[in-house]
Amino acid sequence: MTDGTNHGVRPVRGGVHTAQAHDSALRHVTGSAPYVDDLPELPGTLHAAVRLSDKAHARILGMDLAGARTMPGVHAVLTYDDVPGELDIGAILPGDPLLAPDLVEYAGQPVVAVAAETMLAARAAARRVEVFYEPLPAILTPEEALEQGLFVSPSQTMRRGDAAAALNGAPHRLRGELRIGGQDHFYLETHIAYAIPDGDGGYKVHSSTQHPSEVQHQVAKVLGLPMNAVTVECRRMGGAFGGKESQAAHVAAIAALLAHHTRRPVKFRMDRDDDMLMTGKRHDFFVRYDVGFDGEGRILGLEMELAARCGMSLDLSNGVVDRAMFHADNAYFLPHATITGHRCRTNTVSNTAFRGFGGPQGMAAIEHVVDEVARHLGRDALDVRRANLYAAPERDVTHYGMRVEDADILPELFDELERSSDYRERRRAVAAFNAASPVLKKGLAFTPVKFGISFTALHLNQAAALVHVYTDGSVQVNHGGTEMGQGIHTKIAQIVAEEFQIDAARLRVTASVTDKVPNAPPSAASTGTDLNGMAALNAARTIKERLTAFMADHCKVPPEQVAFRDNAVFAGNHALGFAEVAKLAFLNRVPLSATGHYKTPKIHWDPATQSGRPFFYFAYGVAVTEALVDTLTGEYRFPRCDLLHDCSGSINPAIDLGQVEGAFVQGLGWLTAEELWWDGEGRLRTHAPSTYKIPTSRDLPADFRVRLYDARPNREETIHRSKAVGEPPLMLALSGWLALKDAVAALGGHRHPVRLDAPATPERVLLACEAVRRQG
Ligand code: MOS
């Protein structure tokens, strides 16, 4: 130091590749982190409720609103007729009216919106509304829709080689069907929005949304306003999981419509039942397959049809079914494959994004197939999986024409987990246990994940950020991503701290708000940190370049001799603390604010040929799960589970480990416990935790061994060579489902094919046991 002081020079805390606590961790666990419902209410705030259709398909003949309108405290009772702008809020294509006009297309569709002085008054008034229906025939299942040719958009096929010829020539062939259930997001914070008129004809909307720009767009459309009159803010969500990607706009636009009519702030907080009835879920799928294979279990030809229950409108179903088709290979090379995706139109809620976005369903289908191939040949399923893995140079191109450039990571992961989980020894132990145990049966399954990272809609693969350096050296970061508990703000603070070489504690990442970062894509497809981290880095770099030029000039040294490190800026013999540099730069009229933008390179897609490179890269993982089944009751436990997930170059290994654990448990919930049940009239009867069981801490495997694989940085130039982690580990849970199937198969000495649809509830496990027993 030239002047004897150290200017606060000391190593940076909280940079990248370090385990840092979530920036709101303390506030989360003490209950002091404010969510939308915790914002102080403005005077005059009204509360909203909706009247939902209780018919799956019906014409609305009339309504009696008078009773509701005259109830005390009621300020507005609105129908579709009260929408000043556009009625339809379809995310991609029209089909989703804000409030049902003369037709309802699912039980749970909002028909009337009410604003009242209290939430209870609003809900009571909504119940008082009378709707008169003329019922119409309803199509409820994807099988029915498939048979009648009812789709929300045309079916698509991805083709490689000649699957029909390969099937005909294959030494072995199996055909089958499978049903894979849907899943409610069950975010702890239900959908909520708080719409506030700004007094100048515009609106500020606080929304629990993954996609503030979409909420802004839909609110503006419904009110007939330009987008610049609507500002949407999201500080944090209490979970989202895809459920708040497109459908948060519906809730926010209802709040805004009521605010428009009453000229009051309106808060719409959905209760759990209404939330589960009104908003879309993970798509359930009906699958048909025809597979041909050799004596080693190597797949030679595959024809597969994936039929999704999309519900009454398109919403995001094209992307979801595309992603199911993209993942119908999982980690396996399909030399000849014909994969067809059907988007079935049904009179049920419009299904939407859910962690994995169709990928999990496609992967469940192929994992079931590989499992059946192994059973048919009497081979260990792990050996069959290994025989089918992608491998360079001949077996590394997907059925949509994308090269799997880092396929060699798969055998690495397999070797590592096979060894560390003691797979072979435990396979022998499981067999010995089963030979001696007629009622309790054990199962073991090893499954991989290969998950494509990028939005399959090209234009969404971009992001922007806005970074301000203040004269005290503190930094504010704004970016287009949203915080749903996944820790995106923590990671982005680490990225910007690393770039400026200052402690992360000197940075504050603000709420996501459309007037700071406009036109942002949703935080979805696992891309939040990949995209927004790069945008924030680019913004920080712009400021850093200006400071570098300024310091070079100020200290009379070449720019190459200016370095940012240890919370300071070094220029030749000079060292100044970051705050001093910021102050000095400001006094010398250097701008200390900048925007940054990023777009993902390399990706392209040709819809005509259904081929291209839809993904920038793949994320990988492997899992081994052991199951213990009581074959007389169908009840089961998972005594042990080993996960190894590829998080190479992790920005924050603590957060990534949490994502892997949480995703696995959520996936296990989807595949085992969470059952959506509609009655014969198309009414969802599982719309509260009393009837819909999500996993709890007691459902964790007793021995749960989770590790991040960090041997290889991303081969692509992602942010600090990290890999996306939000969705991929959910699919590691397929090992739990297949371990149950393995235990059931043990009941018949592994001689019979087993069909175990998801979710594998104890009831369904018991039925599968009975089916095996009948075969002897
Ligand atoms: Mo996520 S399922 O891509 O919102």
PDB file of N, CA and C and ligand atoms in Angstrom, residues 185 210 240-246 282 316 320 323 352-358 455 484 522-527 727, ligand 1:
ATOM      1  N   HIS A 185     -48.760 -28.913  -7.956  1.00  0.00           N
ATOM      2  CA  HIS A 185     -47.509 -28.261  -7.539  1.00  0.00           C
ATOM      3  C   HIS A 185     -47.395 -28.159  -6.016  1.00  0.00           C
ATOM      4  N   GLN A 210     -43.427 -16.686 -11.596  1.00  0.00           N
ATOM      5  CA  GLN A 210     -42.119 -16.964 -12.199  1.00  0.00           C
ATOM      6  C   GLN A 210     -41.882 -16.055 -13.392  1.00  0.00           C
ATOM      7  N   ALA A 240     -43.021 -22.598  -6.505  1.00  0.00           N
ATOM      8  CA  ALA A 240     -43.696 -22.331  -7.776  1.00  0.00           C
ATOM      9  C   ALA A 240     -43.712 -23.624  -8.615  1.00  0.00           C
ATOM     10  N   PHE A 241     -42.523 -24.170  -8.869  1.00  0.00           N
ATOM     11  CA  PHE A 241     -42.351 -25.489  -9.508  1.00  0.00           C
ATOM     12  C   PHE A 241     -42.963 -25.568 -10.902  1.00  0.00           C
ATOM     13  N   GLY A 242     -43.152 -24.413 -11.555  1.00  0.00           N
ATOM     14  CA  GLY A 242     -43.762 -24.404 -12.884  1.00  0.00           C
ATOM     15  C   GLY A 242     -45.210 -23.927 -12.840  1.00  0.00           C
ATOM     16  N   GLY A 243     -45.841 -24.064 -11.681  1.00  0.00           N
ATOM     17  CA  GLY A 243     -47.256 -23.690 -11.551  1.00  0.00           C
ATOM     18  C   GLY A 243     -47.486 -22.197 -11.670  1.00  0.00           C
ATOM     19  N   LYS A 244     -46.426 -21.419 -11.478  1.00  0.00           N
ATOM     20  CA  LYS A 244     -46.570 -19.968 -11.565  1.00  0.00           C
ATOM     21  C   LYS A 244     -45.820 -19.415 -12.777  1.00  0.00           C
ATOM     22  N   GLU A 245     -45.695 -20.284 -13.807  1.00  0.00           N
ATOM     23  CA  GLU A 245     -45.033 -19.828 -15.039  1.00  0.00           C
ATOM     24  C   GLU A 245     -46.036 -19.076 -15.912  1.00  0.00           C
ATOM     25  N   SER A 246     -47.058 -19.755 -16.399  1.00  0.00           N
ATOM     26  CA  SER A 246     -48.072 -19.056 -17.207  1.00  0.00           C
ATOM     27  C   SER A 246     -49.288 -18.686 -16.365  1.00  0.00           C
ATOM     28  N   ARG A 282     -49.118 -30.914 -13.431  1.00  0.00           N
ATOM     29  CA  ARG A 282     -48.291 -31.732 -14.316  1.00  0.00           C
ATOM     30  C   ARG A 282     -49.220 -32.578 -15.186  1.00  0.00           C
ATOM     31  N   LEU A 316     -49.133 -24.239 -22.124  1.00  0.00           N
ATOM     32  CA  LEU A 316     -47.745 -24.506 -22.532  1.00  0.00           C
ATOM     33  C   LEU A 316     -47.576 -25.948 -23.016  1.00  0.00           C
ATOM     34  N   VAL A 320     -44.397 -28.793 -23.366  1.00  0.00           N
ATOM     35  CA  VAL A 320     -44.354 -29.912 -22.419  1.00  0.00           C
ATOM     36  C   VAL A 320     -44.285 -31.246 -23.169  1.00  0.00           C
ATOM     37  N   ARG A 323     -41.002 -31.729 -24.868  1.00  0.00           N
ATOM     38  CA  ARG A 323     -39.932 -32.111 -23.938  1.00  0.00           C
ATOM     39  C   ARG A 323     -40.073 -33.581 -23.517  1.00  0.00           C
ATOM     40  N   THR A 352     -50.114 -27.617 -17.118  1.00  0.00           N
ATOM     41  CA  THR A 352     -49.116 -26.568 -17.344  1.00  0.00           C
ATOM     42  C   THR A 352     -47.720 -27.068 -17.003  1.00  0.00           C
ATOM     43  N   ALA A 353     -46.794 -26.132 -16.925  1.00  0.00           N
ATOM     44  CA  ALA A 353     -45.413 -26.457 -16.559  1.00  0.00           C
ATOM     45  C   ALA A 353     -45.356 -27.069 -15.168  1.00  0.00           C
ATOM     46  N   PHE A 354     -44.500 -28.069 -15.012  1.00  0.00           N
ATOM     47  CA  PHE A 354     -44.168 -28.588 -13.677  1.00  0.00           C
ATOM     48  C   PHE A 354     -42.774 -29.179 -13.766  1.00  0.00           C
ATOM     49  N   ARG A 355     -41.893 -28.659 -12.951  1.00  0.00           N
ATOM     50  CA  ARG A 355     -40.500 -29.123 -12.810  1.00  0.00           C
ATOM     51  C   ARG A 355     -40.178 -30.344 -13.682  1.00  0.00           C
ATOM     52  N   GLY A 356     -39.465 -30.092 -14.748  1.00  0.00           N
ATOM     53  CA  GLY A 356     -39.127 -31.146 -15.713  1.00  0.00           C
ATOM     54  C   GLY A 356     -39.892 -30.989 -17.020  1.00  0.00           C
ATOM     55  N   PHE A 357     -41.091 -30.363 -16.931  1.00  0.00           N
ATOM     56  CA  PHE A 357     -41.815 -29.865 -18.115  1.00  0.00           C
ATOM     57  C   PHE A 357     -42.047 -30.972 -19.151  1.00  0.00           C
ATOM     58  N   GLY A 358     -42.536 -32.139 -18.720  1.00  0.00           N
ATOM     59  CA  GLY A 358     -42.768 -33.260 -19.647  1.00  0.00           C
ATOM     60  C   GLY A 358     -41.590 -34.214 -19.719  1.00  0.00           C
ATOM     61  N   PHE A 455     -34.564 -23.451 -23.080  1.00  0.00           N
ATOM     62  CA  PHE A 455     -35.962 -23.411 -23.469  1.00  0.00           C
ATOM     63  C   PHE A 455     -36.040 -23.954 -24.886  1.00  0.00           C
ATOM     64  N   MET A 484     -37.844 -18.296  -6.154  1.00  0.00           N
ATOM     65  CA  MET A 484     -38.940 -19.172  -5.705  1.00  0.00           C
ATOM     66  C   MET A 484     -38.457 -20.126  -4.623  1.00  0.00           C
ATOM     67  N   PRO A 522     -39.549 -16.276 -18.431  1.00  0.00           N
ATOM     68  CA  PRO A 522     -39.848 -16.825 -17.102  1.00  0.00           C
ATOM     69  C   PRO A 522     -38.595 -17.442 -16.477  1.00  0.00           C
ATOM     70  N   SER A 523     -38.601 -17.524 -15.164  1.00  0.00           N
ATOM     71  CA  SER A 523     -37.573 -18.344 -14.510  1.00  0.00           C
ATOM     72  C   SER A 523     -38.075 -19.768 -14.600  1.00  0.00           C
ATOM     73  N   ALA A 524     -37.530 -20.514 -15.512  1.00  0.00           N
ATOM     74  CA  ALA A 524     -38.070 -21.827 -15.829  1.00  0.00           C
ATOM     75  C   ALA A 524     -37.039 -22.586 -16.643  1.00  0.00           C
ATOM     76  N   ALA A 525     -37.377 -23.854 -16.932  1.00  0.00           N
ATOM     77  CA  ALA A 525     -36.496 -24.707 -17.737  1.00  0.00           C
ATOM     78  C   ALA A 525     -35.099 -24.802 -17.117  1.00  0.00           C
ATOM     79  N   SER A 526     -35.007 -24.616 -15.827  1.00  0.00           N
ATOM     80  CA  SER A 526     -33.739 -24.714 -15.076  1.00  0.00           C
ATOM     81  C   SER A 526     -32.718 -23.658 -15.490  1.00  0.00           C
ATOM     82  N   THR A 527     -33.133 -22.665 -16.275  1.00  0.00           N
ATOM     83  CA  THR A 527     -32.150 -21.773 -16.897  1.00  0.00           C
ATOM     84  C   THR A 527     -31.928 -20.469 -16.141  1.00  0.00           C
ATOM     85  N   GLU A 727     -34.301 -28.688 -12.343  1.00  0.00           N
ATOM     86  CA  GLU A 727     -35.195 -29.793 -12.697  1.00  0.00           C
ATOM     87  C   GLU A 727     -34.529 -31.167 -12.755  1.00  0.00           C
TER      88      GLU A 727
HETATM   89 MO1  MOS B   1     -40.516 -24.816 -15.139  1.00  0.00          MO
HETATM   90  S1  MOS B   1     -41.555 -26.603 -15.319  1.00  0.00           S
HETATM   91  O1  MOS B   1     -39.768 -24.886 -16.669  1.00  0.00           O
HETATM   92  O2  MOS B   1     -41.620 -23.525 -14.945  1.00  0.00           O
END
